[in-house]
Coordinates of N, CA and C in Angstrom, one line a residue:
M1 N 9.1 12.7 1.4 CA 9.5 11.7 0.4 C 8.4 10.6 0.3
P2 N 7.7 10.5 -0.8 CA 6.6 9.6 -1.0 C 7.1 8.1 -1.0
S3 N 6.3 7.3 -0.4 CA 6.6 5.9 -0.4 C 6.1 5.2 -1.6
A4 N 6.9 4.3 -2.2 CA 6.4 3.5 -3.3 C 5.9 2.2 -2.9
D5 N 5.7 2.0 -1.6 CA 5.3 0.7 -1.0 C 4.1 1.0 0.0
I6 N 2.9 1.3 -0.6 CA 1.8 1.5 0.3 C 1.1 0.2 0.6
T7 N 1.3 -0.2 1.8 CA 0.7 -1.5 2.3 C 0.1 -1.2 3.7
A8 N -0.7 -2.1 4.2 CA -1.3 -2.0 5.5 C -0.2 -1.8 6.6
D9 N 1.0 -2.5 6.4 CA 2.1 -2.4 7.3 C 2.8 -1.1 7.3
N10 N 2.6 -0.3 6.3 CA 3.3 1.0 6.2 C 2.4 2.2 6.5
I11 N 1.3 2.0 7.2 CA 0.4 3.1 7.6 C 0.6 3.1 9.1
F12 N 1.0 4.3 9.6 CA 1.3 4.4 11.1 C 0.2 5.3 11.6
I13 N -0.5 4.8 12.7 CA -1.6 5.5 13.3 C -1.3 5.8 14.8
D14 N -1.5 7.0 15.2 CA -1.4 7.4 16.6 C -2.9 7.5 17.1
W15 N -3.3 6.8 18.1 CA -4.6 6.9 18.6 C -4.6 7.0 20.2
R16 N -5.8 7.4 20.7 CA -6.0 7.4 22.1 C -7.3 6.6 22.4
G17 N -7.4 6.1 23.6 CA -8.6 5.4 24.0 C -8.7 4.0 23.5
N18 N -9.8 3.3 23.9 CA -10.1 1.9 23.5 C -11.5 1.8 23.1
G19 N -11.8 0.8 22.3 CA -13.2 0.5 21.9 C -13.9 1.7 21.2
K20 N -15.1 2.0 21.7 CA -15.9 3.1 21.2 C -15.3 4.5 21.5
D21 N -14.4 4.5 22.5 CA -13.8 5.8 22.9 C -12.5 6.0 22.2
T22 N -12.2 5.2 21.1 CA -10.9 5.4 20.4 C -11.0 6.6 19.5
S23 N -10.0 7.5 19.5 CA -9.9 8.6 18.6 C -8.6 8.6 17.9
V24 N -8.5 8.8 16.6 CA -7.3 8.8 15.8 C -6.7 10.2 15.9
E25 N -5.5 10.3 16.4 CA -4.8 11.6 16.5 C -4.0 12.0 15.3
R26 N -3.4 11.0 14.6 CA -2.5 11.3 13.5 C -2.3 10.0 12.7
V27 N -2.3 10.2 11.3 CA -2.0 9.1 10.4 C -0.8 9.5 9.5
Q28 N 0.2 8.6 9.4 CA 1.3 8.9 8.5 C 1.6 7.7 7.6
L29 N 2.1 7.9 6.5 CA 2.5 6.9 5.6 C 4.0 6.8 5.6
G30 N 4.6 5.7 5.8 CA 6.0 5.5 5.9 C 6.5 4.1 5.5
D31 N 7.7 4.0 5.3 CA 8.3 2.7 5.0 C 9.7 2.6 5.6
L32 N 9.8 1.8 6.6 CA 11.1 1.7 7.3 C 12.1 0.9 6.5
E33 N 11.8 0.3 5.4 CA 12.7 -0.5 4.7 C 13.4 0.2 3.5
D34 N 12.6 0.9 2.7 CA 13.2 1.7 1.6 C 12.3 2.8 1.2
A35 N 12.9 3.8 0.6 CA 12.2 5.0 0.1 C 13.0 5.7 -0.9
A36 N 12.4 6.5 -1.8 CA 13.2 7.2 -2.8 C 12.6 8.6 -3.0
Y37 N 13.4 9.5 -3.3 CA 12.9 10.9 -3.5 C 12.5 11.0 -5.0
I38 N 11.3 11.4 -5.2 CA 10.8 11.6 -6.6 C 10.3 13.0 -6.6
P39 N 10.9 13.9 -7.4 CA 10.6 15.3 -7.5 C 9.1 15.5 -7.9
P40 N 8.4 16.5 -7.4 CA 7.0 16.8 -7.7 C 6.9 16.9 -9.2
G41 N 5.8 16.3 -9.7 CA 5.5 16.3 -11.2 C 6.3 15.2 -11.9
S42 N 7.0 14.4 -11.2 CA 7.8 13.3 -11.9 C 7.2 12.0 -11.6
A43 N 7.7 11.0 -12.3 CA 7.2 9.6 -12.0 C 8.4 8.7 -12.0
M44 N 8.3 7.6 -11.3 CA 9.4 6.6 -11.3 C 9.0 5.6 -12.4
I45 N 10.0 5.3 -13.2 CA 9.8 4.4 -14.4 C 10.8 3.3 -14.4
G46 N 10.4 2.1 -14.7 CA 11.3 1.0 -14.9 C 11.7 0.2 -13.7
K47 N 11.0 0.4 -12.6 CA 11.3 -0.3 -11.4 C 10.0 -0.8 -10.8
Q48 N 9.9 -2.1 -10.4 CA 8.8 -2.6 -9.8 C 8.9 -2.4 -8.3
A49 N 8.4 -1.3 -7.9 CA 8.5 -0.8 -6.5 C 7.3 -1.3 -5.7
G50 N 7.6 -1.6 -4.4 CA 6.5 -2.0 -3.5 C 6.3 -3.4 -3.5
S51 N 5.4 -3.8 -2.6 CA 5.0 -5.2 -2.4 C 4.1 -5.7 -3.5
E52 N 4.3 -6.8 -4.1 CA 3.5 -7.3 -5.2 C 2.0 -7.4 -5.0
M53 N 1.6 -7.7 -3.8 CA 0.2 -7.8 -3.5 C -0.5 -6.4 -3.4
W54 N 0.2 -5.4 -3.3 CA -0.3 -4.0 -3.1 C 0.0 -3.1 -4.3
R55 N 0.7 -3.6 -5.2 CA 1.2 -2.8 -6.3 C 0.2 -2.6 -7.4
S56 N 0.2 -1.4 -8.0 CA -0.7 -1.0 -9.0 C -0.4 -1.7 -10.3
P57 N -1.4 -1.8 -11.3 CA -1.1 -2.5 -12.5 C 0.1 -1.9 -13.3
E58 N 0.2 -0.6 -13.3 CA 1.3 0.1 -14.0 C 2.7 -0.2 -13.4
A59 N 2.7 -0.4 -12.0 CA 3.9 -0.7 -11.3 C 4.3 -2.2 -11.7
H60 N 3.3 -3.1 -11.8 CA 3.6 -4.4 -12.2 C 4.3 -4.5 -13.6
A61 N 3.9 -3.6 -14.5 CA 4.3 -3.6 -15.8 C 5.6 -2.7 -16.0
S62 N 6.2 -2.2 -14.9 CA 7.3 -1.3 -14.9 C 7.0 0.0 -15.6
G63 N 5.8 0.4 -15.5 CA 5.4 1.7 -16.1 C 5.6 2.8 -15.1
P64 N 5.1 4.0 -15.5 CA 5.3 5.2 -14.6 C 4.5 5.0 -13.3
V65 N 5.2 5.2 -12.1 CA 4.5 5.1 -10.8 C 4.4 6.5 -10.3
N66 N 3.2 7.0 -10.0 CA 3.0 8.4 -9.6 C 1.7 8.4 -8.7
K67 N 1.1 9.5 -8.5 CA 0.0 9.7 -7.6 C -1.1 8.7 -7.8
P68 N -1.6 8.5 -9.1 CA -2.7 7.6 -9.3 C -2.3 6.1 -8.9
S69 N -1.0 5.8 -9.1 CA -0.5 4.5 -8.6 C -0.7 4.3 -7.1
H70 N -0.3 5.4 -6.4 CA -0.4 5.3 -4.9 C -1.9 5.3 -4.5
I71 N -2.8 5.9 -5.2 CA -4.2 5.9 -4.9 C -4.8 4.5 -5.1
F72 N -4.3 3.8 -6.1 CA -4.7 2.4 -6.3 C -4.3 1.5 -5.2
S73 N -3.0 1.7 -4.8 CA -2.5 0.9 -3.6 C -3.2 1.2 -2.3
F74 N -3.5 2.5 -2.1 CA -4.3 2.9 -0.9 C -5.7 2.3 -0.9
A75 N -6.3 2.2 -2.1 CA -7.6 1.6 -2.2 C -7.6 0.1 -1.8
L76 N -6.5 -0.5 -2.2 CA -6.3 -1.9 -1.8 C -6.2 -2.0 -0.2
V77 N -5.5 -1.1 0.4 CA -5.4 -1.0 1.8 C -6.8 -0.8 2.5
C78 N -7.6 0.1 1.9 CA -8.9 0.3 2.4 C -9.8 -0.9 2.3
I79 N -9.7 -1.6 1.2 CA -10.4 -2.9 1.0 C -10.0 -3.9 2.1
Y80 N -8.7 -4.0 2.3 CA -8.2 -4.8 3.4 C -8.7 -4.5 4.7
A81 N -8.8 -3.2 5.0 CA -9.3 -2.7 6.3 C -10.7 -3.1 6.6
V82 N -11.5 -3.1 5.5 CA -12.9 -3.5 5.6 C -13.2 -5.0 5.6
H83 N -12.5 -5.7 4.7 CA -12.8 -7.1 4.6 C -11.8 -8.0 5.2
K84 N -10.7 -7.5 5.8 CA -9.6 -8.3 6.4 C -9.0 -9.3 5.5
R85 N -8.9 -9.0 4.2 CA -8.4 -9.9 3.2 C -7.6 -9.1 2.2
V86 N -6.4 -9.5 1.9 CA -5.6 -8.9 0.8 C -6.2 -9.3 -0.5
L87 N -6.7 -8.4 -1.3 CA -7.6 -8.6 -2.4 C -6.9 -9.5 -3.5
F88 N -5.6 -9.3 -3.7 CA -4.9 -10.1 -4.8 C -4.1 -11.3 -4.3
A89 N -4.2 -11.6 -3.0 CA -3.5 -12.7 -2.4 C -4.3 -14.0 -2.7
V90 N -3.6 -15.1 -2.9 CA -4.3 -16.4 -3.1 C -4.0 -17.2 -1.9
G91 N -5.0 -17.6 -1.2 CA -4.9 -18.5 0.0 C -4.6 -19.9 -0.4
E92 N -4.1 -20.6 0.6 CA -3.8 -22.1 0.4 C -5.0 -22.8 -0.1
E93 N -6.2 -22.5 0.5 CA -7.4 -23.2 0.2 C -7.9 -22.9 -1.2
E94 N -7.4 -21.9 -1.9 CA -7.8 -21.5 -3.2 C -6.9 -22.2 -4.3
L95 N -5.8 -22.7 -3.9 CA -4.9 -23.3 -4.9 C -5.4 -24.7 -5.3
D96 N -5.2 -25.0 -6.5 CA -5.6 -26.4 -7.0 C -4.5 -27.3 -6.6
E97 N -4.9 -28.6 -6.4 CA -3.8 -29.6 -6.1 C -3.1 -29.9 -7.4
G98 N -1.8 -30.2 -7.2 CA -1.1 -30.6 -8.4 C 0.2 -30.0 -8.6

């Protein structure tokens, strides 16, 4: 059952070791809060699924959510893993006063 909520919190990693001796044993995508069955070759339409900071443009517009949407969200997770920043989040220091 694919997740419509690909975020850093929804990637589960089994690993062994510490530091340079760390090895990843298994990676799984999951969502402990909600999930939906979408048959292969289908798309979810009309629902803004997932967390807004990780959602694809088509998901924001309530368009079809399918594999390319998930790849977009996964790319945001990869950017977060490298830069330690949620790309589309606005920090307190970036907000204008007023």
